[in-house]
Amino acid sequence: MFRVTRQYRFAASHRLHAAGLSEEQNRVLYGKCNNPYGHGHNYVVDVSACGPTDERTGRVLDIRLLDQLVARQVLGPFEHRNLNAEVECFESVVPTSENLAAEICRRLKKNWSTAFPGEWPKLEKIRIAETTRNIFEIRTDEIE
Amino acid sequence: MFRVTRQYRFAASHRLHAAGLSEEQNRVLYGKCNNPYGHGHNYVVDVSACGPTDERTGRVLDIRLLDQLVARQVLGPFEHRNLNAEVECFESVVPTSENLAAEICRRLKKNWSTAFPGEWPKLEKIRIAETTRNIFEIRTDEIE
Amino acid sequence: MFRVTRQYRFAASHRLHAAGLSEEQNRVLYGKCNNPYGHGHNYVVDVSACGPTDERTGRVLDIRLLDQLVARQVLGPFEHRNLNAEVECFESVVPTSENLAAEICRRLKKNWSTAFPGEWPKLEKIRIAETTRNIFEIRTDEIE
Amino acid sequence: MFRVTRQYRFAASHRLHAAGLSEEQNRVLYGKCNNPYGHGHNYVVDVSACGPTDERTGRVLDIRLLDQLVARQVLGPFEHRNLNAEVECFESVVPTSENLAAEICRRLKKNWSTAFPGEWPKLEKIRIAETTRNIFEIRTDEIE
Amino acid sequence: MFRVTRQYRFAASHRLHAAGLSEEQNRVLYGKCNNPYGHGHNYVVDVSACGPTDERTGRVLDIRLLDQLVARQVLGPFEHRNLNAEVECFESVVPTSENLAAEICRRLKKNWSTAFPGEWPKLEKIRIAETTRNIFEIRTDEIE
Amino acid sequence: MFRVTRQYRFAASHRLHAAGLSEEQNRVLYGKCNNPYGHGHNYVVDVSACGPTDERTGRVLDIRLLDQLVARQVLGPFEHRNLNAEVECFESVVPTSENLAAEICRRLKKNWSTAFPGEWPKLEKIRIAETTRNIFEIRTDEIE
């Protein structure tokens, strides 16, 4: 059983602002991340899958298939976008890196079987580095 | 004669859009960087100064003074900001990384003598990494 | 359930020397790390906490609170220090990176509830890179 | 209980080509990695062991002993080699990074007790970065 | 006047062996790099151009044009290749990283005007990192 | 004409304290770097040489010769040392990174011809990263 991790990058902007809170509460809560004009990051996303190697190929998965899936579900919709304004789920959910990781996880999980129809590999976890100092991880089985 | 480089980081958002061009021309010119909602980066800024070492201290400069200058002139105004909307000079100038480097250079140069009143150290160059793959450098003496 | 990791850095010096052993045994055991004059490192410390996101904020924790805790318990006492001479617990314990990780873990664990009084987030693990090639990890629940 | 990781690097070349498949099947399966003349990588190998600290030394293991083991079992045979042509097990097994990780794991596991004869430390996992974007991990107990 | 650097990566294999020397001389000269089966690297190539910014666009160059040029002249012919066997110029020239840098420089210089027909930007230098520890640079004007 | 850079690393401790100044002046001048017990760093040293390639070998220099020179002149005396107490020149000179770079430059320059007796390669510059954020460079010809 192996874990295979592939790294992707995209640049995007966002603003942390919770709809149910007052302007002042948002300012206190998120500090400079609440700046109404937004700010941005170069997000680094590590997608990890696990499984046995295919005996014939010696590989856990064909990385080209993973690239296609991630391009369609993540890089296409998120690259050079404003997450609040252009990604539907962030209309009602604050685009913190935790929620971003969960959303990426949900998208890949939902479409996983179109890329990998067999029992293996399984999507295992998503890791997002928002900056080199702030890192967020979620395991697939913790997201419905 | 030494060169001393200190590295700083800030996250910001921007949109590439030239005022004198049509919507269509901007789209063709800047591609996804023209997205009207903006996008963002973790900018890495290297500030280089040069000079002889002070015989008494064995240093070219006191890095704490450079940190104060950069905090006041660059990190304060740029950190977690939208460059187009919140940095005055980018109202009329497209916030490409070239122009951003030039603006940082101009700000530090203009205020250099408040932090370093002597003949040395001299501000030498600014280097901005917009992503790990795109890097922009300007030498101080090429900016008025 | 998420894991959030925040990275900190400090520079310190130390000497590996076990009190209960002879000079010669120490020399054989620790080699150049036993040098009586000490040596030093730029330590990179990753602090990981886990928990669910707060529904209101979309975050596992407020990183500013973690920064304050780590500043008080780790960076303040360790930054630019000689670990053997200036950190009390290393008077009787050899300041290997294993013991340093355990000490950081103990300090954060003991003071965790002052920063994070609720059930979540929980401190999960400490990871120290002594150099880019030597890395030491400890899980919180393996330290009393 | 700690995890200690030590990082090693070696450069090698390989070709992905499965003996039981036709030329055409191999080309489709492995794409440019099937190039008959081979290609190469700078492999980064992280070897992780776990265990309690020795009370006397404050260390989980003596890194010099691990270095000797890895030099003998991995760096010696693999550094600046063609994996297909010069490492026996890859005559019949495709040298994917999964199989390379498994082979390194097997070699270290088989010879572990010559370097570390006691109950601890235990070899825990092997992680190979084939490029900065492709990472492969295997846990020791998943290899016989 | 700015310098703009764009980073590219490719994996390739090579063997250092000078045609005019004996087997023994080659072995002594190149050591393990002379291994007859070859070895490989993940090459990191930084391409630097310089010039003024275009007043209209605020950019020194359109990175998409540079990407196309480098894809055609460097990544296409070199990615996942054996340099000795598959790149014509290395039939008679030893594929050291110095010669590789010179060859990349020559290819880009020769085709520069098809991508950038104006006076600016000018190709300025090529930098190759063969490993993280070995770096080779050549300035364009030092190659005919 | 090429520039070849080779990277070395060593860990050491030091204290910034100028002999000609009072305790108080030293404290104000160097801040936490004046801590009487010292602190330490993982220094990263880039040694750059320049020259034409040898026509026969396709190389500017034999890196094994540079490694031997640097091992003898720099790594041997500095690795895991206290610079103030164990490197003679720092008895009277403050071991700032500027002075450290100058000392390394002086040592390599003085012994260069034993490793490289010909006209080429020439030692060109020394670059020291004291931390990932603080970098110091000196050109050989600026040191006598």
PDB file of C-alpha atoms in Angstrom, chain F residues 48-115:
ATOM      1  CA  SER F  48      31.145  30.894  -7.293  1.00  0.00           C
ATOM      2  CA  ALA F  49      33.987  30.566  -9.752  1.00  0.00           C
ATOM      3  CA  CYS F  50      34.125  31.683 -13.335  1.00  0.00           C
ATOM      4  CA  GLY F  51      36.027  30.720 -16.413  1.00  0.00           C
ATOM      5  CA  PRO F  52      35.825  29.210 -19.865  1.00  0.00           C
ATOM      6  CA  THR F  53      35.146  25.506 -20.267  1.00  0.00           C
ATOM      7  CA  ASP F  54      38.123  23.250 -20.775  1.00  0.00           C
ATOM      8  CA  GLU F  55      37.736  22.101 -24.367  1.00  0.00           C
ATOM      9  CA  ARG F  56      38.630  18.541 -23.582  1.00  0.00           C
ATOM     10  CA  THR F  57      36.373  18.081 -20.548  1.00  0.00           C
ATOM     11  CA  GLY F  58      33.540  20.514 -21.216  1.00  0.00           C
ATOM     12  CA  ARG F  59      33.818  21.730 -17.624  1.00  0.00           C
ATOM     13  CA  VAL F  60      34.912  24.972 -15.968  1.00  0.00           C
ATOM     14  CA  LEU F  61      36.367  23.100 -13.015  1.00  0.00           C
ATOM     15  CA  ASP F  62      36.454  19.731 -11.330  1.00  0.00           C
ATOM     16  CA  ILE F  63      34.007  20.074  -8.458  1.00  0.00           C
ATOM     17  CA  ARG F  64      35.856  17.410  -6.476  1.00  0.00           C
ATOM     18  CA  LEU F  65      38.845  19.772  -6.257  1.00  0.00           C
ATOM     19  CA  LEU F  66      36.660  22.605  -5.031  1.00  0.00           C
ATOM     20  CA  ASP F  67      35.084  20.304  -2.463  1.00  0.00           C
ATOM     21  CA  GLN F  68      38.516  19.388  -1.120  1.00  0.00           C
ATOM     22  CA  LEU F  69      39.578  23.024  -0.883  1.00  0.00           C
ATOM     23  CA  VAL F  70      36.384  24.090   0.883  1.00  0.00           C
ATOM     24  CA  ALA F  71      36.518  21.089   3.238  1.00  0.00           C
ATOM     25  CA  ARG F  72      40.056  21.988   4.261  1.00  0.00           C
ATOM     26  CA  GLN F  73      39.671  25.761   4.492  1.00  0.00           C
ATOM     27  CA  VAL F  74      36.068  26.239   5.588  1.00  0.00           C
ATOM     28  CA  LEU F  75      34.047  23.201   6.633  1.00  0.00           C
ATOM     29  CA  GLY F  76      36.818  21.620   8.682  1.00  0.00           C
ATOM     30  CA  PRO F  77      37.536  24.745  10.758  1.00  0.00           C
ATOM     31  CA  PHE F  78      33.937  26.070  10.940  1.00  0.00           C
ATOM     32  CA  GLU F  79      31.549  23.076  11.046  1.00  0.00           C
ATOM     33  CA  HIS F  80      29.961  22.668  14.492  1.00  0.00           C
ATOM     34  CA  ARG F  81      32.282  25.330  15.906  1.00  0.00           C
ATOM     35  CA  ASN F  82      31.873  28.432  18.010  1.00  0.00           C
ATOM     36  CA  LEU F  83      33.232  31.073  15.649  1.00  0.00           C
ATOM     37  CA  ASN F  84      34.317  33.503  18.402  1.00  0.00           C
ATOM     38  CA  ALA F  85      36.144  30.900  20.441  1.00  0.00           C
ATOM     39  CA  GLU F  86      37.518  28.563  17.826  1.00  0.00           C
ATOM     40  CA  VAL F  87      38.346  30.540  14.677  1.00  0.00           C
ATOM     41  CA  GLU F  88      41.422  32.631  15.264  1.00  0.00           C
ATOM     42  CA  CYS F  89      40.569  35.672  13.168  1.00  0.00           C
ATOM     43  CA  PHE F  90      37.345  36.182  15.144  1.00  0.00           C
ATOM     44  CA  GLU F  91      39.226  36.821  18.357  1.00  0.00           C
ATOM     45  CA  SER F  92      39.685  40.405  17.232  1.00  0.00           C
ATOM     46  CA  VAL F  93      36.997  40.731  14.566  1.00  0.00           C
ATOM     47  CA  VAL F  94      33.244  40.522  15.239  1.00  0.00           C
ATOM     48  CA  PRO F  95      31.884  37.383  13.514  1.00  0.00           C
ATOM     49  CA  THR F  96      29.077  39.098  11.632  1.00  0.00           C
ATOM     50  CA  SER F  97      28.063  37.350   8.443  1.00  0.00           C
ATOM     51  CA  GLU F  98      29.813  40.104   6.496  1.00  0.00           C
ATOM     52  CA  ASN F  99      33.079  39.362   8.253  1.00  0.00           C
ATOM     53  CA  LEU F 100      32.455  35.636   7.941  1.00  0.00           C
ATOM     54  CA  ALA F 101      31.976  35.996   4.188  1.00  0.00           C
ATOM     55  CA  ALA F 102      35.151  38.055   3.957  1.00  0.00           C
ATOM     56  CA  GLU F 103      37.103  35.481   5.959  1.00  0.00           C
ATOM     57  CA  ILE F 104      35.880  32.590   3.806  1.00  0.00           C
ATOM     58  CA  CYS F 105      36.748  34.621   0.722  1.00  0.00           C
ATOM     59  CA  ARG F 106      40.242  35.334   2.052  1.00  0.00           C
ATOM     60  CA  ARG F 107      40.885  31.676   2.903  1.00  0.00           C
ATOM     61  CA  LEU F 108      39.753  30.390  -0.467  1.00  0.00           C
ATOM     62  CA  LYS F 109      41.577  33.115  -2.357  1.00  0.00           C
ATOM     63  CA  LYS F 110      44.856  32.479  -0.538  1.00  0.00           C
ATOM     64  CA  ASN F 111      44.717  28.749  -1.224  1.00  0.00           C
ATOM     65  CA  TRP F 112      43.032  28.842  -4.599  1.00  0.00           C
ATOM     66  CA  SER F 113      46.128  28.145  -6.636  1.00  0.00           C
ATOM     67  CA  THR F 114      46.898  24.948  -4.739  1.00  0.00           C
ATOM     68  CA  ALA F 115      43.596  23.534  -6.001  1.00  0.00           C
TER      69      ALA F 115
END
